[in-house]
Amino acid sequence: PLLRVMGKSILERNLEQLQGLVDEVILVIGYKGEAIKKYFGPLYKGMKLTYVWQEEQLGTGHAAKLALPHLKGRFLLMYGDDLYAKADIEKLLQRCPSILLGRVDNPSQFGVAVTEGERVKELVEKPKNPESNLVNAGLYCLDPSVFNIDIEKSLRGEYEFTDYVQNLLQKEPLFFVVTENWIPISSPDSLYRAAGKLRG
């Protein structure tokens, strides 16, 4: 998250998108977490920053649930290593529970969303034959009640946040917003592509 794109860290760019929309940001940190804490401190442009340590890397579901004691109501969950846009976050906030979806050329490398009308029916993790090129962009607006179940470790030995979401889908509608602004960053190449996209 501290890698720079066009002179600013990924995390700083995402915090800027949250400005004016949230009062507090809970940063779940682990690997090189002290560097993140030292870089940003307790406050960023009027937003309180609360740091929660994930001592053992047990997956996205485990990391997200560590923030639960600090949640005061509906919340945004945002992955720390992709770039998002304020306009999309505002749309998600209008229809909670909701998820951001993006279009990609290689959907089999992502969690693919199966949609019906304005709702997500199912999320299929890295399918061999994806039904569409709409994928989970890793940004949600949800209620803390999403954590009201116990989930099991996945085959790779981690607790996956999408398992909480899959359970939610059985109970209530999950709306979606399709974005053209999401920039996934997962490799050095994608970091360079992100800089090119930001340049326009």
CSV table of N, CA, C and O in Angstrom, one decimal, residues 61-108:
chain,number,residue,atom,x,y,z
A,61,GLY,N,-10.9,-12.4,5.4
A,61,GLY,CA,-12.0,-12.5,6.3
A,61,GLY,C,-11.6,-12.3,7.7
A,61,GLY,O,-12.3,-11.5,8.5
A,62,HIS,N,-10.5,-12.8,8.1
A,62,HIS,CA,-9.9,-12.6,9.5
A,62,HIS,C,-9.5,-11.2,9.7
A,62,HIS,O,-9.8,-10.5,10.7
A,63,ALA,N,-8.9,-10.6,8.7
A,63,ALA,CA,-8.4,-9.2,8.8
A,63,ALA,C,-9.6,-8.2,9.0
A,63,ALA,O,-9.6,-7.4,9.8
A,64,ALA,N,-10.7,-8.4,8.1
A,64,ALA,CA,-11.8,-7.6,8.2
A,64,ALA,C,-12.5,-7.7,9.6
A,64,ALA,O,-12.9,-6.7,10.2
A,65,LYS,N,-12.7,-8.9,10.1
A,65,LYS,CA,-13.4,-9.1,11.4
A,65,LYS,C,-12.6,-8.5,12.5
A,65,LYS,O,-13.2,-8.1,13.5
A,66,LEU,N,-11.3,-8.3,12.4
A,66,LEU,CA,-10.5,-7.6,13.5
A,66,LEU,C,-11.0,-6.2,13.7
A,66,LEU,O,-10.8,-5.6,14.7
A,67,ALA,N,-11.6,-5.6,12.6
A,67,ALA,CA,-12.0,-4.2,12.7
A,67,ALA,C,-13.4,-4.1,13.4
A,67,ALA,O,-13.8,-3.0,13.7
A,68,LEU,N,-14.1,-5.2,13.5
A,68,LEU,CA,-15.5,-5.2,14.0
A,68,LEU,C,-15.7,-4.4,15.3
A,68,LEU,O,-16.7,-3.7,15.4
A,69,PRO,N,-14.8,-4.5,16.3
A,69,PRO,CA,-15.1,-3.8,17.6
A,69,PRO,C,-15.1,-2.3,17.4
A,69,PRO,O,-15.6,-1.5,18.2
A,70,HIS,N,-14.5,-1.8,16.2
A,70,HIS,CA,-14.5,-0.3,16.0
A,70,HIS,C,-15.6,0.2,15.1
A,70,HIS,O,-15.7,1.4,14.9
A,71,LEU,N,-16.4,-0.7,14.6
A,71,LEU,CA,-17.5,-0.3,13.7
A,71,LEU,C,-18.7,0.2,14.4
A,71,LEU,O,-19.1,-0.5,15.4
A,72,LYS,N,-19.2,1.3,14.0
A,72,LYS,CA,-20.4,1.9,14.7
A,72,LYS,C,-21.7,1.8,13.9
A,72,LYS,O,-22.7,2.3,14.3
A,73,GLY,N,-21.6,1.2,12.8
A,73,GLY,CA,-22.8,1.1,11.9
A,73,GLY,C,-22.3,0.7,10.5
A,73,GLY,O,-21.2,0.0,10.4
A,74,ARG,N,-23.0,0.9,9.5
A,74,ARG,CA,-22.6,0.5,8.2
A,74,ARG,C,-21.2,1.0,7.8
A,74,ARG,O,-20.8,2.1,8.3
A,75,PHE,N,-20.5,0.2,7.1
A,75,PHE,CA,-19.1,0.6,6.8
A,75,PHE,C,-18.7,0.2,5.4
A,75,PHE,O,-19.4,-0.5,4.7
A,76,LEU,N,-17.6,0.9,5.0
A,76,LEU,CA,-17.0,0.5,3.7
A,76,LEU,C,-15.8,-0.4,3.9
A,76,LEU,O,-15.1,-0.2,4.9
A,77,LEU,N,-15.7,-1.4,3.1
A,77,LEU,CA,-14.5,-2.2,3.2
A,77,LEU,C,-13.8,-2.1,1.8
A,77,LEU,O,-14.4,-2.2,0.8
A,78,MET,N,-12.5,-1.8,1.9
A,78,MET,CA,-11.7,-1.5,0.7
A,78,MET,C,-10.4,-2.2,0.8
A,78,MET,O,-9.7,-2.1,1.8
A,79,TYR,N,-10.0,-2.9,-0.2
A,79,TYR,CA,-8.7,-3.6,-0.3
A,79,TYR,C,-7.6,-2.5,-0.3
A,79,TYR,O,-7.8,-1.5,-0.9
A,80,GLY,N,-6.5,-2.8,0.3
A,80,GLY,CA,-5.5,-1.8,0.5
A,80,GLY,C,-4.5,-1.7,-0.7
A,80,GLY,O,-3.6,-0.8,-0.7
A,81,ASP,N,-4.6,-2.6,-1.7
A,81,ASP,CA,-3.6,-2.5,-2.8
A,81,ASP,C,-4.2,-2.3,-4.2
A,81,ASP,O,-3.5,-2.6,-5.2
A,82,ASP,N,-5.4,-1.8,-4.3
A,82,ASP,CA,-6.0,-1.4,-5.5
A,82,ASP,C,-6.4,0.1,-5.4
A,82,ASP,O,-6.4,0.7,-4.4
A,83,LEU,N,-6.6,0.7,-6.6
A,83,LEU,CA,-7.0,2.1,-6.6
A,83,LEU,C,-8.5,2.3,-6.9
A,83,LEU,O,-9.0,1.7,-7.8
A,84,TYR,N,-9.1,3.1,-6.1
A,84,TYR,CA,-10.6,3.3,-6.3
A,84,TYR,C,-10.9,4.8,-6.5
A,84,TYR,O,-10.0,5.7,-6.2
A,85,ALA,N,-12.1,5.1,-6.9
A,85,ALA,CA,-12.5,6.5,-7.2
A,85,ALA,C,-13.7,6.9,-6.3
A,85,ALA,O,-14.6,6.1,-6.0
A,86,LYS,N,-13.7,8.2,-5.8
A,86,LYS,CA,-14.7,8.8,-4.9
A,86,LYS,C,-16.1,8.6,-5.5
A,86,LYS,O,-17.0,8.3,-4.8
A,87,ALA,N,-16.2,8.8,-6.8
A,87,ALA,CA,-17.6,8.8,-7.4
A,87,ALA,C,-18.2,7.4,-7.2
A,87,ALA,O,-19.4,7.3,-7.0
A,88,ASP,N,-17.4,6.3,-7.3
A,88,ASP,CA,-17.9,5.0,-7.1
A,88,ASP,C,-18.3,4.7,-5.7
A,88,ASP,O,-19.3,4.1,-5.4
A,89,ILE,N,-17.4,5.2,-4.8
A,89,ILE,CA,-17.7,5.1,-3.3
A,89,ILE,C,-19.0,5.7,-3.0
A,89,ILE,O,-19.9,5.2,-2.3
A,90,GLU,N,-19.3,6.9,-3.5
A,90,GLU,CA,-20.5,7.6,-3.3
A,90,GLU,C,-21.7,6.8,-3.8
A,90,GLU,O,-22.8,6.8,-3.1
A,91,LYS,N,-21.6,6.2,-4.9
A,91,LYS,CA,-22.7,5.4,-5.5
A,91,LYS,C,-23.0,4.2,-4.6
A,91,LYS,O,-24.1,3.8,-4.3
A,92,LEU,N,-21.9,3.5,-4.0
A,92,LEU,CA,-22.1,2.4,-3.1
A,92,LEU,C,-22.8,2.8,-1.9
A,92,LEU,O,-23.7,2.1,-1.4
A,93,LEU,N,-22.5,4.0,-1.4
A,93,LEU,CA,-23.1,4.5,-0.1
A,93,LEU,C,-24.6,4.7,-0.3
A,93,LEU,O,-25.4,4.7,0.7
A,94,GLN,N,-25.1,4.9,-1.5
A,94,GLN,CA,-26.5,5.2,-1.8
A,94,GLN,C,-27.3,3.9,-1.7
A,94,GLN,O,-28.5,4.0,-1.5
A,95,ARG,N,-26.7,2.7,-1.9
A,95,ARG,CA,-27.4,1.5,-1.9
A,95,ARG,C,-26.7,0.4,-1.1
A,95,ARG,O,-26.0,-0.4,-1.7
A,96,CYS,N,-26.8,0.5,0.2
A,96,CYS,CA,-26.1,-0.5,1.0
A,96,CYS,C,-27.1,-1.6,1.4
A,96,CYS,O,-28.2,-1.3,1.8
A,97,PRO,N,-26.7,-2.9,1.4
A,97,PRO,CA,-25.4,-3.5,1.0
A,97,PRO,C,-25.1,-3.5,-0.5
A,97,PRO,O,-26.0,-3.7,-1.3
A,98,SER,N,-23.9,-3.2,-0.8
A,98,SER,CA,-23.5,-3.1,-2.2
A,98,SER,C,-22.1,-3.5,-2.4
A,98,SER,O,-21.3,-3.5,-1.4
A,99,ILE,N,-21.7,-3.7,-3.6
A,99,ILE,CA,-20.4,-4.2,-4.0
A,99,ILE,C,-20.0,-3.5,-5.3
A,99,ILE,O,-20.8,-3.2,-6.2
A,100,LEU,N,-18.7,-3.2,-5.4
A,100,LEU,CA,-18.2,-2.6,-6.7
A,100,LEU,C,-17.7,-3.7,-7.6
A,100,LEU,O,-17.0,-4.6,-7.2
A,101,LEU,N,-18.1,-3.7,-8.9
A,101,LEU,CA,-17.7,-4.6,-9.9
A,101,LEU,C,-16.9,-3.9,-11.0
A,101,LEU,O,-17.3,-2.8,-11.3
A,102,GLY,N,-15.9,-4.6,-11.5
A,102,GLY,CA,-15.2,-4.0,-12.6
A,102,GLY,C,-15.1,-5.0,-13.8
A,102,GLY,O,-15.3,-6.2,-13.6
A,103,ARG,N,-14.9,-4.5,-15.0
A,103,ARG,CA,-14.7,-5.4,-16.2
A,103,ARG,C,-13.3,-5.6,-16.4
A,103,ARG,O,-12.5,-4.7,-16.4
A,104,VAL,N,-12.9,-6.9,-16.7
A,104,VAL,CA,-11.5,-7.2,-16.9
A,104,VAL,C,-11.4,-8.1,-18.1
A,104,VAL,O,-12.4,-8.8,-18.5
A,105,ASP,N,-10.2,-8.2,-18.7
A,105,ASP,CA,-10.0,-9.1,-19.9
A,105,ASP,C,-9.7,-10.5,-19.4
A,105,ASP,O,-9.8,-11.5,-20.2
A,106,ASN,N,-9.3,-10.7,-18.1
A,106,ASN,CA,-8.9,-12.0,-17.7
A,106,ASN,C,-9.7,-12.4,-16.4
A,106,ASN,O,-9.2,-12.6,-15.3
A,107,PRO,N,-11.1,-12.5,-16.5
A,107,PRO,CA,-11.9,-12.8,-15.4
A,107,PRO,C,-11.6,-14.0,-14.6
A,107,PRO,O,-11.9,-14.1,-13.4
A,108,SER,N,-11.0,-15.0,-15.2
A,108,SER,CA,-10.7,-16.3,-14.5
A,108,SER,C,-9.6,-16.1,-13.4
A,108,SER,O,-9.4,-16.9,-12.6
